[in-house]
XYZ file of C-alpha atoms in Angstrom:
249
model
C -19.583 -1.318 -5.188
C -20.842 -0.918 -8.684
C -20.877 2.864 -8.255
C -17.102 2.941 -7.746
C -15.848 4.019 -11.203
C -18.590 6.717 -11.529
C -17.864 8.048 -8.063
C -14.069 8.066 -8.725
C -14.635 10.003 -11.940
C -16.771 12.567 -10.114
C -14.071 13.008 -7.471
C -11.339 13.412 -10.100
C -13.371 16.165 -11.751
C -13.842 17.834 -8.346
C -10.066 17.626 -7.687
C -9.363 19.139 -11.120
C -11.619 22.067 -10.326
C -10.017 22.613 -6.914
C -6.545 22.574 -8.473
C -7.572 25.209 -11.027
C -8.933 27.470 -8.279
C -5.828 26.989 -6.130
C -3.571 27.724 -9.041
C -5.337 30.998 -9.798
C -5.249 32.092 -6.134
C -1.576 31.105 -5.862
C -0.688 33.383 -8.739
C -2.380 36.202 -6.807
C -0.012 35.318 -3.891
C -2.904 34.342 -1.591
C -2.371 31.720 1.102
C -4.598 28.754 0.374
C -4.533 25.219 1.771
C -0.999 23.874 1.637
C 0.545 26.982 0.091
C 2.800 28.044 2.966
C 4.128 24.510 3.578
C 4.768 23.921 -0.134
C 6.758 27.145 -0.349
C 8.782 26.022 2.712
C 9.541 22.725 0.907
C 10.561 24.618 -2.277
C 12.889 26.872 -0.274
C 14.419 23.822 1.369
C 15.032 22.268 -2.042
C 16.693 25.443 -3.273
C 18.851 25.977 -0.170
C 20.167 22.429 -0.263
C 20.648 22.219 -4.004
C 18.154 19.335 -4.340
C 17.432 18.863 -8.006
C 15.252 15.728 -8.019
C 11.999 14.940 -6.244
C 10.799 11.342 -6.068
C 7.086 11.796 -5.594
C 5.601 8.510 -4.281
C 1.830 8.583 -4.104
C 1.243 11.350 -6.624
C -2.536 11.019 -7.121
C -3.398 13.482 -9.923
C -0.282 15.610 -9.477
C -1.290 18.071 -6.774
C 2.058 17.910 -4.997
C 4.163 18.362 -8.138
C 2.055 21.280 -9.357
C 2.366 22.987 -5.960
C 6.189 22.709 -6.161
C 6.240 24.138 -9.665
C 4.019 27.088 -8.577
C 6.440 27.642 -5.694
C 9.422 27.960 -8.024
C 10.957 24.477 -8.056
C 12.229 23.771 -11.577
C 14.134 20.499 -11.071
C 13.220 16.949 -12.036
C 10.103 15.286 -10.614
C 9.403 11.535 -10.789
C 5.777 10.883 -9.821
C 4.414 7.425 -9.026
C 0.708 6.714 -8.972
C -0.879 3.223 -9.109
C -4.568 3.956 -9.809
C -5.443 4.026 -13.514
C -7.949 6.887 -13.296
C -5.696 9.174 -11.228
C -2.714 8.242 -13.332
C -4.448 9.316 -16.497
C -4.902 12.779 -15.076
C -1.363 12.835 -13.698
C 0.198 11.835 -16.999
C -1.758 14.472 -18.926
C -0.415 17.182 -16.614
C 3.122 15.879 -16.710
C 3.159 15.692 -20.526
C 3.407 19.500 -20.625
C 6.556 19.469 -18.464
C 9.774 17.933 -19.893
C 11.254 17.520 -16.397
C 8.279 15.714 -14.943
C 8.207 11.963 -15.402
C 5.467 9.512 -14.392
C 5.341 5.850 -13.335
C 2.027 3.936 -13.233
C 2.808 1.772 -10.188
C 2.555 1.510 -6.466
C 5.761 1.556 -4.474
C 6.435 -0.961 -1.717
C 8.823 -3.397 -0.065
C 9.364 -5.533 -3.167
C 8.333 -5.554 -6.824
C 5.286 -7.461 -7.970
C 1.518 -6.900 -8.041
C -1.089 -6.185 -5.352
C -4.685 -5.017 -4.853
C -5.320 -1.423 -3.843
C -8.546 -0.236 -2.234
C -10.005 2.648 -4.204
C -11.543 5.389 -2.031
C -14.479 7.544 -3.065
C -12.272 10.658 -2.734
C -9.359 8.965 -4.640
C -6.531 10.359 -2.502
C -7.431 8.154 0.549
C -6.981 4.991 -1.545
C -4.622 2.504 0.120
C -3.227 -1.014 -0.131
C -4.163 -1.324 3.564
C -7.660 -1.644 5.024
C -9.274 1.463 6.408
C -10.117 1.707 10.114
C -13.325 2.963 11.684
C -11.454 5.933 13.068
C -10.750 7.105 9.564
C -14.298 6.546 8.379
C -15.694 8.421 11.385
C -13.422 11.372 10.667
C -13.949 11.383 6.902
C -17.059 9.502 5.732
C -16.435 10.460 2.078
C -13.233 8.401 2.104
C -14.999 5.009 2.139
C -13.676 2.379 -0.238
C -15.774 1.851 -3.384
C -13.672 -0.540 -5.520
C -10.535 -2.626 -5.712
C -7.913 -2.415 -8.436
C -5.031 -4.717 -9.293
C -1.795 -2.710 -9.648
C 1.915 -3.114 -10.370
C 4.345 -2.561 -7.492
C 7.924 -1.273 -7.778
C 10.427 -0.174 -5.163
C 12.337 3.009 -4.305
C 15.603 1.201 -5.057
C 14.344 0.172 -8.494
C 13.239 3.739 -9.301
C 16.614 5.097 -8.261
C 18.288 2.681 -10.658
C 15.848 3.249 -13.525
C 16.021 7.038 -13.433
C 19.697 7.323 -12.419
C 18.717 9.231 -9.253
C 21.471 10.605 -7.053
C 20.041 10.309 -3.478
C 22.306 13.010 -2.103
C 20.510 15.570 -4.337
C 17.031 14.107 -3.942
C 13.905 14.583 -1.803
C 11.976 11.383 -1.287
C 8.309 12.258 -0.735
C 5.997 9.489 0.464
C 2.175 9.918 0.751
C 0.798 6.398 0.522
C -1.985 6.353 3.127
C -0.473 4.210 5.888
C 1.943 2.301 3.576
C 4.899 4.569 4.221
C 6.898 2.035 6.212
C 6.688 -0.480 3.345
C 7.892 2.143 0.883
C 10.837 2.976 3.172
C 11.683 -0.716 3.464
C 11.895 -0.927 -0.301
C 14.608 1.727 -0.284
C 17.000 -0.608 1.513
C 20.318 0.952 2.389
C 19.438 4.011 0.281
C 17.117 5.290 2.988
C 19.690 7.330 4.927
C 21.279 8.694 1.762
C 18.412 10.880 0.493
C 19.171 14.489 1.400
C 15.527 15.076 2.414
C 12.338 13.159 2.989
C 8.705 14.278 3.248
C 6.186 11.875 4.738
C 2.604 11.763 5.908
C 2.534 10.404 9.467
C -0.421 9.353 11.559
C -0.913 9.643 15.316
C -3.924 7.317 15.255
C -4.241 4.067 13.314
C -6.227 5.139 10.248
C -5.173 2.154 8.146
C -4.919 -1.348 9.477
C -1.425 -2.259 10.638
C 0.194 1.011 9.686
C 3.281 2.297 11.481
C 2.439 5.322 13.651
C 4.197 8.682 13.796
C 6.391 8.024 16.848
C 8.009 4.962 15.330
C 8.392 6.541 11.882
C 10.085 9.605 13.349
C 12.389 7.322 15.435
C 13.422 5.474 12.264
C 14.193 8.778 10.517
C 16.328 9.939 13.397
C 18.235 6.625 13.351
C 19.073 7.327 9.727
C 20.483 10.793 10.464
C 17.470 13.058 9.703
C 16.303 16.095 11.619
C 12.986 17.945 11.450
C 12.935 20.802 8.968
C 9.205 21.675 8.896
C 5.749 20.215 9.368
C 2.127 20.879 8.461
C -0.910 19.782 10.459
C -3.383 17.795 8.458
C -6.415 15.564 9.041
C -8.325 16.030 12.330
C -11.345 14.158 13.641
C -14.671 15.961 14.387
C -13.531 16.597 17.989
C -10.481 18.517 16.758
C -7.980 15.763 17.593
C -5.021 15.800 15.196
C -4.774 12.469 13.411
C -2.206 13.130 10.651
C 0.448 15.596 9.659
C 3.145 15.994 7.015
C 6.753 16.169 8.127
C 9.749 17.392 6.140
C 13.114 16.101 7.355
C 16.668 16.701 6.071
C 20.012 15.078 6.559
C 21.743 16.561 9.589
C 25.053 17.316 7.936
């Protein structure tokens, strides 16, 4: 695993280049990658007067930049545990007075833990990776392990004086979403919207699958607002998607 840091740096450079290309195309109003879905999220934020986004699992800031390019001007609080990705994230956020960053993972309780660093950076997870994931995305293999700080959604709400009723909680933590939700405690049903990555196949060891996650969201009063298909295996089988849910007022 000695190649881990070098490989992670190469992948961050590649991600930076892709972001620059996407940004240019977005300004030309071309549909690329997640453009349509991101604009749907931005419209939802505007229509529901949501003025804060709690961005858990920010990587190098792709999600926040997409929201900004889609017209969202409110506060963003981005959490990213990996030191390399966080460096890039914090540099981007430094140009935006309403974009705050936290160098920590988010989970069930505060403390420290080890996170597995993937070659492509964004597939990094506290959980082990399954063979199904590796078969579908060989470039996502783990190359290193990093010790990181862990905080909770409840602690972030208190630290940043977040009002859940005007907040979207976005969770993209590679199979660790249920632990992040657990760390919200009784705040979970109070966020006006939530966006999560859900899996239909176990891609990370012990993760909660889509059916159970969606059932939990329904129990807390959420309804489906929009979704985007994501990762598929080589046979075309859908393995992941992003779901956007809102409180059913």
